[in-house]
Tab-separated table of C-alpha atoms in Angstrom:
chain	number	residue	atom	x	y	z
A	64	GLU	CA	159.924	-30.686	31.593
A	65	ALA	CA	162.321	-33.326	32.084
A	66	ASP	CA	165.691	-31.574	32.593
A	67	ILE	CA	167.527	-32.928	29.793
A	68	TYR	CA	168.566	-30.610	26.900
A	69	GLN	CA	169.686	-30.200	23.725
A	70	THR	CA	171.235	-27.851	21.209
A	71	PRO	CA	171.065	-25.973	19.041
A	72	ARG	CA	167.378	-26.222	18.839
A	73	TYR	CA	167.894	-24.475	15.228
A	74	LEU	CA	169.960	-25.399	12.657
A	75	VAL	CA	171.387	-23.965	9.428
A	76	ILE	CA	173.794	-25.802	7.584
A	77	GLY	CA	175.469	-25.834	3.840
A	78	THR	CA	176.298	-29.789	2.642
A	79	GLY	CA	179.352	-31.385	3.777
A	80	LYS	CA	179.561	-29.638	6.950
A	81	LYS	CA	180.765	-31.647	10.146
A	82	ILE	CA	178.065	-31.107	12.769
A	83	THR	CA	177.205	-32.295	16.381
A	84	LEU	CA	174.070	-31.754	18.120
A	85	GLU	CA	174.300	-32.158	21.918
A	86	CYS	CA	172.675	-33.600	24.163
A	87	SER	CA	172.593	-33.506	28.303
A	88	GLN	CA	170.309	-34.784	30.646
A	89	THR	CA	171.235	-34.082	34.440
A	90	MET	CA	168.761	-37.102	35.807
A	91	GLY	CA	171.863	-39.363	36.292
A	92	HIS	CA	170.031	-41.888	34.063
A	93	ASP	CA	172.276	-44.693	31.930
A	94	LYS	CA	170.359	-44.667	29.326
A	95	MET	CA	169.901	-42.529	26.383
A	96	TYR	CA	168.475	-42.121	23.387
A	97	TRP	CA	168.499	-40.478	19.488
A	98	TYR	CA	165.728	-40.953	17.091
A	99	GLN	CA	164.831	-39.408	14.360
A	100	GLN	CA	161.458	-37.445	13.153
A	101	ASP	CA	160.423	-36.073	9.869
A	102	PRO	CA	157.612	-33.807	10.890
A	103	GLY	CA	154.217	-34.862	12.639
A	104	MET	CA	155.668	-38.119	11.677
A	105	GLU	CA	157.040	-41.390	13.018
A	106	LEU	CA	159.740	-41.709	15.033
A	107	HIS	CA	162.146	-43.883	13.922
A	108	LEU	CA	165.253	-44.639	16.555
A	109	ILE	CA	168.835	-44.339	15.251
A	110	HIS	CA	171.045	-45.046	18.103
A	111	TYR	CA	171.423	-45.703	21.773
A	112	SER	CA	173.551	-46.127	24.675
A	113	TYR	CA	173.418	-48.215	27.762
A	114	GLY	CA	175.773	-46.426	30.045
A	115	VAL	CA	179.396	-44.617	29.577
A	116	ASN	CA	181.217	-46.895	26.872
A	117	SER	CA	178.516	-48.471	25.598
A	118	THR	CA	177.056	-46.715	21.858
A	119	GLU	CA	174.512	-49.127	19.702
A	120	LYS	CA	172.881	-48.073	16.685
A	121	GLY	CA	169.677	-47.951	16.336
A	122	ASP	CA	166.295	-49.511	14.190
A	123	LEU	CA	166.915	-46.403	11.676
A	124	SER	CA	170.054	-46.833	9.391
A	125	SER	CA	171.707	-43.578	9.791
A	126	GLU	CA	175.153	-42.074	8.588
A	127	SER	CA	175.442	-40.559	12.161
A	128	THR	CA	177.661	-41.569	14.911
A	129	VAL	CA	177.648	-40.811	18.423
A	130	SER	CA	179.564	-41.135	21.612
A	131	ARG	CA	179.223	-41.375	25.178
A	132	ILE	CA	182.135	-40.552	27.943
A	133	ARG	CA	180.716	-39.323	29.943
A	134	THR	CA	176.989	-40.387	31.641
A	135	GLU	CA	174.706	-37.140	31.189
A	136	HIS	CA	176.517	-36.048	27.746
A	137	PHE	CA	175.369	-38.402	24.101
A	138	PRO	CA	176.386	-36.268	21.509
A	139	LEU	CA	175.147	-36.845	17.645
A	140	THR	CA	177.901	-36.474	14.707
A	141	LEU	CA	177.243	-35.807	10.930
A	142	GLU	CA	181.051	-35.496	10.017
A	143	SER	CA	179.643	-34.515	6.654
A	144	ALA	CA	176.087	-33.437	6.438
A	145	ARG	CA	173.687	-33.954	3.185
A	146	PRO	CA	170.480	-32.201	2.153
A	147	SER	CA	168.949	-35.914	3.109
A	148	HIS	CA	170.226	-34.940	6.616
A	149	THR	CA	167.307	-33.091	7.187
A	150	SER	CA	165.143	-33.656	9.833
A	151	GLN	CA	164.541	-33.100	13.480
A	152	TYR	CA	166.233	-34.698	16.193
A	153	LEU	CA	165.056	-36.079	19.131
A	154	CYS	CA	167.102	-37.409	22.075
A	155	ALA	CA	165.472	-38.943	25.182
A	156	SER	CA	167.125	-40.880	28.228
A	157	SER	CA	165.545	-42.925	30.684
A	158	GLU	CA	165.967	-45.003	34.060
A	159	VAL	CA	167.134	-48.517	34.093
A	160	TYR	CA	164.179	-50.268	36.006
A	161	SER	CA	164.743	-53.805	37.403
A	162	SER	CA	161.415	-54.903	35.273
A	163	GLY	CA	162.798	-54.064	31.965
A	164	GLY	CA	160.951	-52.488	29.299
A	165	ALA	CA	158.578	-50.287	31.701
A	166	GLU	CA	160.781	-47.434	31.787
A	167	THR	CA	159.732	-43.760	31.106
A	168	GLN	CA	161.839	-42.442	28.371
A	169	TYR	CA	162.149	-38.377	29.232
A	170	PHE	CA	163.238	-36.693	25.255
A	171	GLY	CA	164.459	-32.723	25.404
A	172	PRO	CA	163.139	-30.612	22.797
A	173	GLY	CA	164.825	-31.582	19.550
A	174	THR	CA	167.036	-29.668	16.775
A	175	ARG	CA	165.462	-29.507	13.883
A	176	LEU	CA	168.347	-29.403	11.028
A	177	LEU	CA	168.521	-27.887	7.873
A	178	VAL	CA	170.894	-29.404	5.288
A	179	LEU	CA	171.412	-26.447	2.192
B	194	ALA	CA	157.145	-58.742	21.551
B	195	GLN	CA	154.263	-56.146	21.407
B	196	SER	CA	152.546	-53.782	18.580
B	197	VAL	CA	150.232	-50.781	18.729
B	198	ALA	CA	148.034	-49.866	16.124
B	199	GLN	CA	146.591	-46.617	16.345
B	200	PRO	CA	143.515	-46.788	14.226
B	201	GLU	CA	142.688	-42.592	14.071
B	202	ASP	CA	145.210	-40.585	11.777
B	203	GLN	CA	143.088	-37.717	13.581
B	204	VAL	CA	140.409	-36.872	15.736
B	205	ASN	CA	139.098	-33.621	15.563
B	206	VAL	CA	137.012	-32.634	18.675
B	207	ALA	CA	135.147	-29.089	19.968
B	208	GLU	CA	136.659	-27.762	23.394
B	209	GLY	CA	134.577	-28.892	25.559
B	210	ASN	CA	133.658	-32.096	24.617
B	211	PRO	CA	135.435	-35.188	25.231
B	212	LEU	CA	138.156	-36.525	24.069
B	213	THR	CA	139.584	-40.049	23.091
B	214	VAL	CA	142.657	-41.012	21.249
B	215	LYS	CA	141.858	-45.021	20.404
B	216	CYS	CA	145.546	-47.318	20.740
B	217	THR	CA	145.078	-51.234	20.411
B	218	TYR	CA	147.793	-53.945	21.461
B	219	SER	CA	148.957	-57.425	20.414
B	220	VAL	CA	151.212	-58.890	22.646
B	221	SER	CA	152.619	-61.651	24.402
B	222	GLY	CA	152.337	-62.164	28.094
B	223	ASN	CA	151.885	-58.831	30.378
B	224	PRO	CA	152.553	-55.210	28.539
B	225	TYR	CA	153.833	-52.730	29.014
B	226	LEU	CA	152.092	-49.165	27.575
B	227	PHE	CA	152.535	-45.889	27.010
B	228	TRP	CA	151.341	-42.545	26.157
B	229	TYR	CA	153.567	-39.788	24.468
B	230	VAL	CA	152.232	-36.907	23.566
B	231	GLN	CA	153.939	-33.634	21.429
B	232	TYR	CA	152.813	-30.691	21.057
B	233	PRO	CA	153.630	-28.513	17.606
B	234	ASN	CA	157.905	-27.400	17.898
B	235	ARG	CA	158.317	-29.571	20.977
B	236	GLY	CA	160.067	-32.443	21.447
B	237	LEU	CA	157.806	-35.836	23.791
B	238	GLN	CA	155.876	-35.433	27.095
B	239	PHE	CA	155.144	-38.683	28.828
B	240	LEU	CA	151.373	-38.401	29.692
B	241	LEU	CA	150.718	-42.204	31.398
B	242	LYS	CA	151.499	-45.367	31.508
B	243	TYR	CA	150.584	-49.214	32.437
B	244	ILE	CA	152.402	-51.159	33.906
B	245	THR	CA	150.116	-53.098	36.060
B	246	GLY	CA	147.638	-52.905	38.641
B	247	ASP	CA	144.437	-50.694	37.572
B	248	ASN	CA	142.668	-50.799	34.907
B	249	LEU	CA	142.247	-47.294	34.912
B	250	VAL	CA	145.413	-44.779	34.808
B	251	LYS	CA	145.518	-41.292	35.275
B	252	GLY	CA	148.223	-39.405	33.792
B	253	SER	CA	149.427	-35.817	33.393
B	254	TYR	CA	146.673	-33.161	31.824
B	255	GLY	CA	143.764	-34.936	33.444
B	256	PHE	CA	144.361	-37.805	30.805
B	257	GLU	CA	143.247	-40.867	31.732
B	258	ALA	CA	143.386	-44.246	29.712
B	259	GLU	CA	142.078	-47.639	30.719
B	260	PHE	CA	144.006	-50.353	30.153
B	261	ASN	CA	141.529	-53.726	28.680
B	262	LYS	CA	142.342	-56.671	28.307
B	263	SER	CA	139.367	-58.402	26.699
B	264	GLN	CA	139.388	-55.559	23.628
B	265	THR	CA	143.298	-55.792	24.206
B	266	SER	CA	142.280	-51.367	23.785
B	267	PHE	CA	144.319	-49.145	25.701
B	268	HIS	CA	142.366	-45.619	24.540
B	269	LEU	CA	143.287	-42.159	26.228
B	270	LYS	CA	140.307	-39.999	27.148
B	271	LYS	CA	139.698	-36.772	28.708
B	272	PRO	CA	136.843	-35.928	29.185
B	273	SER	CA	136.322	-32.368	28.219
B	274	ALA	CA	139.261	-30.938	25.541
B	275	LEU	CA	140.971	-28.008	25.320
B	276	VAL	CA	142.160	-26.216	22.533
B	277	SER	CA	145.573	-26.640	23.726
B	278	ASP	CA	145.730	-30.120	23.688
B	279	SER	CA	145.786	-30.387	20.084
B	280	ALA	CA	148.703	-31.774	19.459
B	281	LEU	CA	150.131	-35.361	18.210
B	282	TYR	CA	149.352	-38.471	20.720
B	283	PHE	CA	151.652	-41.512	20.131
B	284	CYS	CA	151.068	-44.679	22.110
B	285	ALA	CA	153.807	-46.832	22.971
B	286	PRO	CA	155.344	-50.297	23.408
B	287	PRO	CA	158.494	-51.531	24.370
B	288	SER	CA	159.699	-52.972	21.739
B	289	ASN	CA	162.378	-56.140	21.876
B	290	ASP	CA	165.522	-55.211	23.646
B	291	TYR	CA	163.408	-53.069	26.092
B	292	LYS	CA	163.335	-49.490	23.479
B	293	LEU	CA	159.861	-47.471	22.973
B	294	SER	CA	158.788	-48.582	19.617
B	295	PHE	CA	156.870	-45.510	17.933
B	296	GLY	CA	154.507	-44.769	15.507
B	297	ALA	CA	152.334	-42.494	13.505
B	298	GLY	CA	150.333	-41.579	15.630
B	299	THR	CA	147.285	-39.771	15.768
B	300	THR	CA	146.795	-35.893	15.308
B	301	VAL	CA	144.270	-34.364	17.280
B	302	THR	CA	142.490	-30.877	16.462
B	303	VAL	CA	140.436	-29.338	19.406
B	304	ARG	CA	138.367	-26.532	17.674
B	305	ALA	CA	137.299	-23.769	19.770
């Protein structure tokens, strides 16, 4: 198992609440990612970061925001949760190879979010 | 840019039988190709990857994959499947800007 952690593992929350999903890695990886996945379905990249103070939007538009103040920490925030945000959120990290594109991504266990 | 296709949504095999999960690719230049597995209620785990060199790549949990340039394939194989291999398997290439691109995957069910 990789050293990447996500909390909480499960979250049930009401509409309109602000939530932050935590992701931390102890591998010193520069690159970090957030994916959104509905059960048994494909992963959609929603945010990524190349390092401290770097954040980019992914391929799937998301109302969430991210920050990267420290290398090991990449939290995701929803200012006002809605039922449409119900999904699984997976965090990943990777080191940087000189041959770009060959990096292995290491995933956390995921956070299952249910917005009522 | 690279893309892959996993032609089978589901694969069902009996325990002890060989397991093959198919992946074909479309790339310009030399491809990088990855296999990941997702067990129920878990995050993805890296199985193996092809960068360059030997066409037969050995990975975790007894899995291997063969890179076949003439058939543009990178099928995942295991000689003898276990019930615990039941999971969702993803073949992934790097997309533009070297982010991994995951499709819908293949659900493998191994029956006892």
